[in-house]
Coordinates of C-alpha atoms in Angstrom, one line a residue:
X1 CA 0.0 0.0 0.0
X2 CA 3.0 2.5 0.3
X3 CA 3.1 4.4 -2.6
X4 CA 6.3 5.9 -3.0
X5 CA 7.7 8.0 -6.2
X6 CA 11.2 7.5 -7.8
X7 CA 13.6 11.1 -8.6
X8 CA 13.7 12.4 -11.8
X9 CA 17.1 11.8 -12.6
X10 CA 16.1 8.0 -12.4
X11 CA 13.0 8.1 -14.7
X12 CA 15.0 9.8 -16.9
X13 CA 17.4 6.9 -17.2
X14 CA 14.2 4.8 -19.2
X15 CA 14.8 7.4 -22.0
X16 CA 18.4 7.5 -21.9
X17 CA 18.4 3.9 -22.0
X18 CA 16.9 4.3 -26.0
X19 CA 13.3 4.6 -24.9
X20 CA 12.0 7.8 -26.6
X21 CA 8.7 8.9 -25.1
X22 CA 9.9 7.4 -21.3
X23 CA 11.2 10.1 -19.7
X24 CA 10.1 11.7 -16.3
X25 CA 8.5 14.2 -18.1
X26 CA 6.8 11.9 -19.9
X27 CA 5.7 9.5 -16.8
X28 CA 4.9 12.4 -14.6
X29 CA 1.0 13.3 -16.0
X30 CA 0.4 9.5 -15.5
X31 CA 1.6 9.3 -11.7
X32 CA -1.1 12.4 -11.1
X33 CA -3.5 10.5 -13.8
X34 CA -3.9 7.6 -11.8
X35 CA -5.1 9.1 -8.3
X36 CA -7.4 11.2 -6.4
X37 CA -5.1 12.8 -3.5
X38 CA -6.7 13.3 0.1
X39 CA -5.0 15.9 2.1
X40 CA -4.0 15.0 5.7
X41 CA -5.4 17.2 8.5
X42 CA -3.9 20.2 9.8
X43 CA -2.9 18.2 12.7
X44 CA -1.0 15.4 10.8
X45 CA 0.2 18.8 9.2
X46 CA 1.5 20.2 11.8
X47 CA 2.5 17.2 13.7
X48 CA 5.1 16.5 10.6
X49 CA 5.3 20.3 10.0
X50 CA 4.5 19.8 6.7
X51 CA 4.3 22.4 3.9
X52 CA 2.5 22.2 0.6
X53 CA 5.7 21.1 -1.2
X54 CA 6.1 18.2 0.8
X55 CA 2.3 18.0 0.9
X56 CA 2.0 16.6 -2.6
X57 CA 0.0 19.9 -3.4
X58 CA 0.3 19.7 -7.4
X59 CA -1.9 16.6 -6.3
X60 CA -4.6 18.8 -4.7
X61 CA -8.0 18.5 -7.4
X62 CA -6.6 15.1 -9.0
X63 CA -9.9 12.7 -9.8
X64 CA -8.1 9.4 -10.2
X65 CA -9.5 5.8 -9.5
X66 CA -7.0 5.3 -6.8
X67 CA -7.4 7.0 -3.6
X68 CA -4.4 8.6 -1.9
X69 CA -3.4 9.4 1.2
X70 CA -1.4 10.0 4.7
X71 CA -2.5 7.6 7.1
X72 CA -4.7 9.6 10.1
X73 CA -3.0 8.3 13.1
X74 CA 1.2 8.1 12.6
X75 CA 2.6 9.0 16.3
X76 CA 5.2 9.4 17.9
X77 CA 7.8 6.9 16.9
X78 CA 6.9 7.8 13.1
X79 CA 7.2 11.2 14.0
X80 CA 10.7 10.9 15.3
X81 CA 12.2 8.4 13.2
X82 CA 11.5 11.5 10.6
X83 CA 13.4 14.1 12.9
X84 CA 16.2 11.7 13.5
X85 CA 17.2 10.5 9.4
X86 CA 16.3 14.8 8.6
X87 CA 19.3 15.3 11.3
X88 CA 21.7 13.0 9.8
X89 CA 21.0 14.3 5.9
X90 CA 24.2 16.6 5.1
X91 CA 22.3 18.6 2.5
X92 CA 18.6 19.0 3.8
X93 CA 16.3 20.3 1.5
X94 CA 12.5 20.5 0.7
X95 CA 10.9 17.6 -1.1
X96 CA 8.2 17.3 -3.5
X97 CA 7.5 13.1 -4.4
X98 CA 5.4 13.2 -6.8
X99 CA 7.0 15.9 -9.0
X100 CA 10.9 13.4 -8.6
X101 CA 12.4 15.7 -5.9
X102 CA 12.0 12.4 -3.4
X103 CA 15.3 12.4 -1.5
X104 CA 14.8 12.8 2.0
X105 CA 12.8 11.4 5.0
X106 CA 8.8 12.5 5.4
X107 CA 5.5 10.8 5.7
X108 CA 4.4 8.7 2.8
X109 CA 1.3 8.3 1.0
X110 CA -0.2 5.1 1.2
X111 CA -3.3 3.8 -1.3
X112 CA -5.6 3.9 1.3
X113 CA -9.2 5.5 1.7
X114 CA -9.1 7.7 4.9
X115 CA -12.4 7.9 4.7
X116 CA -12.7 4.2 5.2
X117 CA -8.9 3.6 6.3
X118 CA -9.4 0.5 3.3
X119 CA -6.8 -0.4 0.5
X120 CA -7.9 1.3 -2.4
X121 CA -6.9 -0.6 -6.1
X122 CA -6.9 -1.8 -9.0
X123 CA -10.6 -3.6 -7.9
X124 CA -11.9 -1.0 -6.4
X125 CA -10.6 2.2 -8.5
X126 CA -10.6 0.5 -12.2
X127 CA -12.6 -2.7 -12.3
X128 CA -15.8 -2.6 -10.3
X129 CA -16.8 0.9 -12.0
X130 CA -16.2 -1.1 -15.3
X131 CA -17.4 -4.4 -14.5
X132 CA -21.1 -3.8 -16.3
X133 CA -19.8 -3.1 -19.3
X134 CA -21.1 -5.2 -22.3
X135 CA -17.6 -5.4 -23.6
X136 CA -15.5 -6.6 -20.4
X137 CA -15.6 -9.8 -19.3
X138 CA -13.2 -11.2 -16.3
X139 CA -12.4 -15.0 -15.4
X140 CA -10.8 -15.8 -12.5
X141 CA -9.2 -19.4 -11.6
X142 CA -8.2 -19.2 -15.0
X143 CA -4.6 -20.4 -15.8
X144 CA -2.8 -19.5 -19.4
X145 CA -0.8 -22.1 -20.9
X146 CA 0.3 -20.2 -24.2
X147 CA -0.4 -17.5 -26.6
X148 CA -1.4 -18.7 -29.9
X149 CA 0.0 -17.3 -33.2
X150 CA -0.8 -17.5 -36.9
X151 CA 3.0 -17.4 -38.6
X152 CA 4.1 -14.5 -36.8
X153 CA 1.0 -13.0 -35.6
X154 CA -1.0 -13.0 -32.8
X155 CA -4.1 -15.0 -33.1
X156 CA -5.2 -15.9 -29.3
X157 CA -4.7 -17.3 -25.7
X158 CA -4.8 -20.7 -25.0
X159 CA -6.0 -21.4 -20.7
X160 CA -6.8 -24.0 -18.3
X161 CA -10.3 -23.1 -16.4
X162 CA -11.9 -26.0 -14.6
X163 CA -9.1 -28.6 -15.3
X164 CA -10.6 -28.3 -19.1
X165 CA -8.4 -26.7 -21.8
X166 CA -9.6 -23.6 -24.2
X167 CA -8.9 -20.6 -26.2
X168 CA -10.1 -17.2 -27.5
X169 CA -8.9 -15.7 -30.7
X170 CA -7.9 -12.3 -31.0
X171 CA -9.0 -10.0 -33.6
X172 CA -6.6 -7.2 -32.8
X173 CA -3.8 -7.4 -29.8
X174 CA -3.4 -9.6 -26.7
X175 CA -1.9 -7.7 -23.9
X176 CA 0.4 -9.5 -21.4
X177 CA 0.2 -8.8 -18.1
X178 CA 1.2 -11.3 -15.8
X179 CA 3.8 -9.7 -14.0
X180 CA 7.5 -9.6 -13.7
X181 CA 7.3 -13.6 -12.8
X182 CA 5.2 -15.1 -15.1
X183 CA 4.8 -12.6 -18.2
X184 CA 8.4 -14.4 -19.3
X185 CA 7.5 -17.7 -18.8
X186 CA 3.8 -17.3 -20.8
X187 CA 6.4 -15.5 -23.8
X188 CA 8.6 -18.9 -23.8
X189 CA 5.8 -21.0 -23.3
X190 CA 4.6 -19.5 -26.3
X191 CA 7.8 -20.0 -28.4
X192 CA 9.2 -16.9 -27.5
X193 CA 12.7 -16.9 -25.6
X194 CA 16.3 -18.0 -25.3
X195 CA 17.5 -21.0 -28.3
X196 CA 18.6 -23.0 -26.0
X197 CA 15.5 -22.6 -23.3
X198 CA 13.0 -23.7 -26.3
X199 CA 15.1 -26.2 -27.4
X200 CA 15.7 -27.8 -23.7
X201 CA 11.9 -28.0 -23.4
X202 CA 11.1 -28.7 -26.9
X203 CA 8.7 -26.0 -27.5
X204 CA 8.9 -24.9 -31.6
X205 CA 10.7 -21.2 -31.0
X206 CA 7.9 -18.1 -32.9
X207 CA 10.7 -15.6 -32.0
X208 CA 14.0 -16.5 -30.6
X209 CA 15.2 -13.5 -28.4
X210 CA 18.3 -14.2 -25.9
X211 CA 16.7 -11.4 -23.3
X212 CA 13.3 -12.9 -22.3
X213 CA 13.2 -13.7 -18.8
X214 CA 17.4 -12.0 -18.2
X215 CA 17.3 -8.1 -16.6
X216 CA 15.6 -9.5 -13.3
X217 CA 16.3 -6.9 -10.8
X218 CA 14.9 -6.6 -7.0
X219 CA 14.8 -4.6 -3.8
X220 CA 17.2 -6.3 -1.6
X221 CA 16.3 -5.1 1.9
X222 CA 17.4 -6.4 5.5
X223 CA 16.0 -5.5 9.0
X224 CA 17.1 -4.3 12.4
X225 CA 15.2 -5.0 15.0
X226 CA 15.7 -2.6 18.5
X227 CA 14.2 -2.8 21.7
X228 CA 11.5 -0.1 22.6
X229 CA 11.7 2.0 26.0
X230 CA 7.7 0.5 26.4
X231 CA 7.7 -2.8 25.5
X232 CA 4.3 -3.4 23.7
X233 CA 3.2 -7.2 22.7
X234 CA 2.7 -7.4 18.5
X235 CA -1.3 -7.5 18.3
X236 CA -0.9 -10.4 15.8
X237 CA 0.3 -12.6 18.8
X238 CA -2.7 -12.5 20.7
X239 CA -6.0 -13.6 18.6
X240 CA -8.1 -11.3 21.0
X241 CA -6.0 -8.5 20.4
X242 CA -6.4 -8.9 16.9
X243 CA -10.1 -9.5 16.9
X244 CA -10.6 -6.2 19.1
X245 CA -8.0 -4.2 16.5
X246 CA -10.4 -5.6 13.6
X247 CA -14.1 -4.5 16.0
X248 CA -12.0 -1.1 16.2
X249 CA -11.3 -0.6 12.3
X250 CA -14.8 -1.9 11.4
X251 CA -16.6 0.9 13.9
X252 CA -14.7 4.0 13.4
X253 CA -11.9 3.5 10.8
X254 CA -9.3 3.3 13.4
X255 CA -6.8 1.4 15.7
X256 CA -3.7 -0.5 14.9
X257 CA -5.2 -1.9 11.5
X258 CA -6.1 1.5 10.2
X259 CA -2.2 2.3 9.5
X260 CA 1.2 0.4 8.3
X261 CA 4.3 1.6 7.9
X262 CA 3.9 5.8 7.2
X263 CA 6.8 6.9 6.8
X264 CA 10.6 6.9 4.8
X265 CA 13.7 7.8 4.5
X266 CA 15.6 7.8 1.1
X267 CA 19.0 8.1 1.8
X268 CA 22.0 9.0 -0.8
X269 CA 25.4 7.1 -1.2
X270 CA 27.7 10.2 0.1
X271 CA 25.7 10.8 3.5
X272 CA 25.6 6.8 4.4
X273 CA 29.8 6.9 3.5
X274 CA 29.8 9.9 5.4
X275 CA 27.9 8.5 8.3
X276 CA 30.3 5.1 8.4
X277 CA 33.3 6.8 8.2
X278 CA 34.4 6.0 4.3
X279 CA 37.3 7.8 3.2
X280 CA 36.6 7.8 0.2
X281 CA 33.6 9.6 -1.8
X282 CA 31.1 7.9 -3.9
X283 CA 33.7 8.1 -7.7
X284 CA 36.2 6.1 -5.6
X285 CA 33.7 4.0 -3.9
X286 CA 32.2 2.7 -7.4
X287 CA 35.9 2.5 -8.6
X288 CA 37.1 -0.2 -6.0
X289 CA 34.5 -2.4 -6.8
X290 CA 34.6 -1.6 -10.9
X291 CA 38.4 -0.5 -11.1
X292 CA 37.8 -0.6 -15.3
X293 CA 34.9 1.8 -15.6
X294 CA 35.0 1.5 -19.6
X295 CA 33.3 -1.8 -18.8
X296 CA 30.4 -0.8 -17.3
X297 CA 26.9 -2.0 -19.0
X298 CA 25.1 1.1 -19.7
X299 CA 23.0 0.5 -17.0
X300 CA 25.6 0.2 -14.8
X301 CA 27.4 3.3 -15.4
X302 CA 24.1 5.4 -15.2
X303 CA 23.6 4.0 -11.8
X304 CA 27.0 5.0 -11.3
X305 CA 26.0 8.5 -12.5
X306 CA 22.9 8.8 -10.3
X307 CA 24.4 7.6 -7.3
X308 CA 27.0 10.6 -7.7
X309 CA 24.2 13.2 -8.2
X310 CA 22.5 15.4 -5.5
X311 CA 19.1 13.3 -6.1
X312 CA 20.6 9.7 -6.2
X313 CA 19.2 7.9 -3.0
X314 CA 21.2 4.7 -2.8
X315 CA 19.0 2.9 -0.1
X316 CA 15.7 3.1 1.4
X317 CA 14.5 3.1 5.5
X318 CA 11.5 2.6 7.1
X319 CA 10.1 1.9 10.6
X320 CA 8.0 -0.7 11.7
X321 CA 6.4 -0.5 15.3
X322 CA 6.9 -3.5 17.5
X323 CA 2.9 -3.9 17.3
X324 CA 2.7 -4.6 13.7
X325 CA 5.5 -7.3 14.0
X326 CA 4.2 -10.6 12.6
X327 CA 5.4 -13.4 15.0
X328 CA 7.7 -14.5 13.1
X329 CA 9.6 -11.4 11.6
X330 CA 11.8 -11.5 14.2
X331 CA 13.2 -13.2 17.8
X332 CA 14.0 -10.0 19.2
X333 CA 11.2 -8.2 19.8
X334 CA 10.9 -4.5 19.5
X335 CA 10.6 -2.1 16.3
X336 CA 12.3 -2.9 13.6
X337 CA 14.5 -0.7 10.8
X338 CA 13.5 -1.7 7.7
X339 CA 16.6 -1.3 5.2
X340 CA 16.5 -1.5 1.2
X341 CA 18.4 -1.2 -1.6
X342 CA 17.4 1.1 -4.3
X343 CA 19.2 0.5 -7.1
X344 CA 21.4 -2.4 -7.4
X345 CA 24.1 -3.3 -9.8
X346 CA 23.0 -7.3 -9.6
X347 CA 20.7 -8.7 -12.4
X348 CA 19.0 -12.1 -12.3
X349 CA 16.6 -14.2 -14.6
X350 CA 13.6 -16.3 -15.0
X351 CA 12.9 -19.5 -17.2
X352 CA 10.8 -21.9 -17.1
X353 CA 11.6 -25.1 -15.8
X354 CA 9.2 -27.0 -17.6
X355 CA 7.0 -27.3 -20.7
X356 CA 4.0 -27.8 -18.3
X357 CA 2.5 -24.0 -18.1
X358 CA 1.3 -25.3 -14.5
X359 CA 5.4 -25.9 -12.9
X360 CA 6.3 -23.1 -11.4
X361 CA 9.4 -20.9 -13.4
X362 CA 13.1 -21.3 -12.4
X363 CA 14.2 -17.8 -10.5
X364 CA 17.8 -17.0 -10.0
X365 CA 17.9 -13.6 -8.2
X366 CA 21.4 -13.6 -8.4
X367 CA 21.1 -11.4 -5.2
X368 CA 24.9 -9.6 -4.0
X369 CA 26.2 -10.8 -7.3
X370 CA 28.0 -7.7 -7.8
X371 CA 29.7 -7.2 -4.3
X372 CA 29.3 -3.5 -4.5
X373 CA 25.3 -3.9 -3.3
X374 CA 26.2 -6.0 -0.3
X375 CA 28.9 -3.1 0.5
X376 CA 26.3 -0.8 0.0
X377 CA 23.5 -2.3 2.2
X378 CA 26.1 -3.2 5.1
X379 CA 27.1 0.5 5.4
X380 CA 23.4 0.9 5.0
X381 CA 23.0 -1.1 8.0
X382 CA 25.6 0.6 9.8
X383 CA 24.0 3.8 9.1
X384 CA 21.0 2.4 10.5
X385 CA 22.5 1.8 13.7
X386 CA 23.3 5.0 13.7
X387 CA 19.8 6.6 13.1
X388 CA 18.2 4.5 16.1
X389 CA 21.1 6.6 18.5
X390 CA 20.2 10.2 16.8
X391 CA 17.4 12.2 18.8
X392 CA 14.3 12.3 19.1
X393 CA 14.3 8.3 17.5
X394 CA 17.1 7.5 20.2
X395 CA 13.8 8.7 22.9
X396 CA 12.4 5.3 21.9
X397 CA 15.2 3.2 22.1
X398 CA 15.8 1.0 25.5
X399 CA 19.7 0.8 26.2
X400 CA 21.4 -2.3 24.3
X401 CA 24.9 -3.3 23.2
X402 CA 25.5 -1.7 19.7
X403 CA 26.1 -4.2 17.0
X404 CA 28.3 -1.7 14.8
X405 CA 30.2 0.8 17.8
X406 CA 30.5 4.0 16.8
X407 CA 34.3 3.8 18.0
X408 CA 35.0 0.2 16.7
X409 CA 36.9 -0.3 13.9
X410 CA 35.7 -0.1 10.5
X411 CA 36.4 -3.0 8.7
X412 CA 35.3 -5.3 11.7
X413 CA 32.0 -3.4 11.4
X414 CA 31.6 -3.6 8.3
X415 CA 31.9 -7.6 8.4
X416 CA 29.5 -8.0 11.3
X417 CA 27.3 -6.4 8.9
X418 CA 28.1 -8.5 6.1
X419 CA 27.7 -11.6 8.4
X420 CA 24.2 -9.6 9.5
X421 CA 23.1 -9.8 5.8
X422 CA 24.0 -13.6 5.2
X423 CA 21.1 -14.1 7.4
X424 CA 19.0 -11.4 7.3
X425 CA 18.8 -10.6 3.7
X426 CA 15.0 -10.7 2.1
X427 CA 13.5 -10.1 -1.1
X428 CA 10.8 -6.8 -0.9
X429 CA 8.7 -8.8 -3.6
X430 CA 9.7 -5.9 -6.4
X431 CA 10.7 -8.4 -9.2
X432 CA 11.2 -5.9 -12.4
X433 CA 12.7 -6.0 -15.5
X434 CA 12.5 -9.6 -17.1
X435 CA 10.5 -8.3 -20.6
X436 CA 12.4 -4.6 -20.4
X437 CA 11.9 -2.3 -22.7
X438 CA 14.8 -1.5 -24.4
X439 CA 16.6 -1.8 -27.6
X440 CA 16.4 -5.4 -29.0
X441 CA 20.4 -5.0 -29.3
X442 CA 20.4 -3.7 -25.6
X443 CA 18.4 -6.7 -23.9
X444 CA 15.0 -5.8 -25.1
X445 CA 12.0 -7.9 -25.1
X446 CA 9.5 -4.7 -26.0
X447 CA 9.7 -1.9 -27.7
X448 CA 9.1 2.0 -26.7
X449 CA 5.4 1.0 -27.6
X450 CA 5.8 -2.2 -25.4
X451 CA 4.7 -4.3 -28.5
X452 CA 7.0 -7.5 -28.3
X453 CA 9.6 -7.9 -30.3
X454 CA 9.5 -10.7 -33.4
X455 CA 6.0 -11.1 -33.5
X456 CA 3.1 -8.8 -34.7
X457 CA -0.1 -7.8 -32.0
X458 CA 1.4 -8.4 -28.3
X459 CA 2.5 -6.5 -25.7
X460 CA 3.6 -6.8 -22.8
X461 CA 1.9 -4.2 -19.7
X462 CA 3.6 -4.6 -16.0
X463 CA 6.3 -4.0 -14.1
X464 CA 8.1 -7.1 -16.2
X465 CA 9.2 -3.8 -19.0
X466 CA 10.9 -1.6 -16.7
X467 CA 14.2 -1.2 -17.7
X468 CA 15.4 -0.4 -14.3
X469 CA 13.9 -0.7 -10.9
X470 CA 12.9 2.6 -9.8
X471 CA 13.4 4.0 -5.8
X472 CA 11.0 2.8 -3.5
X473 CA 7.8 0.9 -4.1
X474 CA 7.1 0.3 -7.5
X475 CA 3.2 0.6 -7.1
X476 CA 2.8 3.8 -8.1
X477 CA 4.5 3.3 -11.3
X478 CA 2.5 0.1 -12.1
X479 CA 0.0 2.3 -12.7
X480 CA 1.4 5.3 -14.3
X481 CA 2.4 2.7 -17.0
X482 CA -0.8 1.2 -17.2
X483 CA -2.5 4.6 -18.1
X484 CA 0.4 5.7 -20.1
X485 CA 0.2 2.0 -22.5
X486 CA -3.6 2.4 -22.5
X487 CA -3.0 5.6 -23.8
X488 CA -0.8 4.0 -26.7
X489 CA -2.6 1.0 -27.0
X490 CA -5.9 3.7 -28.4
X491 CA -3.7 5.7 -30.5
X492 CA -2.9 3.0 -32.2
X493 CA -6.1 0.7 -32.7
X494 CA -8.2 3.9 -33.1
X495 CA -5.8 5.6 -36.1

């Protein structure tokens, strides 16, 4: 439900990247398109001393199918894990989310109806207003096993539904969207993929194209868990706790249920290697791990350039209140820091394992296969450390031994982070990337007009075309490139 917005030097990257038309500029009309903002009160207002630039206020009069929000009842803690990450930024400065200036620690937005305190989405906002329509029809429990194709054209789908087999022609385009995990293995189910992953499963290739299911990329994120001055039990551990939160929310829209995490802090490279006592700046950081710059993909080096920009948050923080906890997110009790990283060097892919359309895909992550993101989030983690000891958060924090010293040694902290990540390293559940849009010669699946490459009448509409993960949660632009390829999809039919 956190919907968080990425900077505009990272947007920007899509069109650099050889997709004309993909720019922030571009993307920005569609982030407002897709919402209808609901201010806070003037207390949350003035509880964050918020101003209308951090406010969201180019939002203010947006009509969108997706309702927008702060949650109502942030306190304290939220409050002051705010004022402590603001007191460690070098370079403060006013931010404004939605519009790319994102760098910084405030309260989020969150796609929730404060007038309900419900998730609002894609049900709620786009499908039930359209489900009477005489021309939209929806089945659910519905598996897809292929799409069909006359020579090199687009003819249908091909599904399971009640353990009996079908299909439905098309007449013009079949859109693909089943996300960053499956969207590649319907394409090489269908015969379109890697030779050498048709010819393992012996499915007759439509369009061989090396990059289906490669460019996987991920939030990365680890936790750290500290214990609070008033210990509080997790409501989930107690089923009367949990049945007098949900009484609560149903009543009056309120309680523990009515929130989840509400606030961030996006963090650049230079503060965290400021914060952990680097010596060196963020050129020479990116140089020890990639001493030959030259061979840089081009990803790769414009992640190197944002990371070295004013704008370029390298990781992601968050607070979680011990009462949220599930049971088993941790053995230590207390909140918990919430640490991710934003824009990593590692890529991973997706295949499928099987002909059968019902066996589950093969995912390789490839997670800390570049060193420098494991660097990265272990001075990220040192830096969280660090944050939990800053006023006002440090008001909320009972007295325990520090797992990174602020005197210790470097190096030795640095590897009780690493060791730290070996077992507390977790996916976000942000898979991007495996049908990106690029250039076919630069490891594209789609084109600028996410039609699929090889083949005449598909596209492909998710999160599985970006080219690069953005910063933060993706959510928000799920849907800006939703409306933006419906938009594209129209021109073209209708011309």
């Amino acid at each position: 439900m956190m919907a968080t917005y990425s900077s505009t030097e990272a947007l920007d990257i899509w069109e650099k990247l050889g997709n004309k038309g993909w720019a922030a500029k571009d993307l920005r009309p569609y982030l407002h398109k897709f919402q209808t903002w609901n201010r806070p009160s003037e207390e949350i207002e003035e509880f964050f001393e918020l101003d209308r630039t951090t406010n969201e206020s180019s939002l203010d009069g947006s009509h969108g199918p997706i309702q927008t929000s702060i949650y109502k009842h942030l306190g304290p803690l939220e409050r002051d894990f705010v004022k402590a990450f603001k007191a460690l930024e070098r370079h403060p400065g006013s931010t404004d989310p939605v519009n790319g200036v994102s760098k910084g620690a405030y309260p989020i937005t969150a796609t929730v109806d404060p007038r309900t305190a419900e998730r609002s989405y894609a049900v709620t906002g786009y499908y039930l207003p359209a489900s009477s329509r005489s021309n939209l029809h929806v089945l659910t429990e519905a598996h897809v096993t292929r799409i069909l194709f006359d020579g090199d054209r687009t003819s249908g789908v091909a599904f399971i539904h009640t353990n009996q087999a079908y299909s439905i022609s098309a007449e013009q385009e079949v859109i693909l969207s089943a996300g960053a995990i499956q969207s590649p293995q319907i394409l090489e189910l269908s015969g379109i993929g890697p030779a050498h992953i048709l010819e393992q499963h012996g499915i007759k290739p439509v369009a061989v194209n090396e990059n289906v299911g490669e460019n996987l990329q991920d939030h990365i994120m680890t936790i750290l868990p500290f214990p609070p001055t008033q210990p509080d039990l997790s409501i989930f551990s107690n089923p009367a706790l949990v049945k007098q939160a949900l009484e609560e929310h149903a009543k009056t829209a309120s309680g523990p249920l009515s929130k989840f995490i509400g606030t961030s802090a996006f963090v650049s490279l230079a503060d965290i290697l400021s914060v952990t006592k680097s010596e060196q700046d963020v050129n020479s950081f990116v140089r020890n791990h990639f001493p030959d710059v030259a061979a840089l993909s081009i990803q790769q080096d414009l992640i190197r350039t944002l990371l070295e920009g004013p704008e370029g948050a390298s990781t992601q923080f968050l607070i979680l209140p011990s009462y949220l906890r599930p049971p088993s997110a941790n053995n230590e009790g207390g909140h918990t820091l919430v640490i991710g990283l934003m824009h990593p060097f590692s890529r991973g892919n997706i295949h499928i394992s099987s002909p059968d359309p019902l066996a589950a895909p093969l995912i390789d992550p490839r997670y800390f296969s570049q060193p420098i993101d494991r660097d990265i989030l272990a001075r990220s983690l040192m830096y969280a450390e660090e944050a939990i000891h800053t006023a006002p958060l440090s008001n909320h924090v009972a007295e325990y031994e520090r797992r990174f010293p602020r005197s210790g040694n470097v190096e030795t902290n640095l590897e009780a982070a690493r060791d730290h990540l070996k077992k507390w390293a977790k996916t976000t559940y942000h898979p991007v990337g495996t049908c990106a849009m690029l250039p076919l010669q630069e490891g594209g699946v789609v084109d600028n007009k996410l039609r699929v490459y090889g083949v005449t009448g598909l596209r492909v509409v998710d999160a599985s075309i970006f080219p690069l993960i953005p910063q933060g949660n993706p959510q928000t632009l799920v849907y800006a490139v939703a409306e933006k390829a419906s938009d594209l999809i129209k021109s073209t039919l209708w011309t």
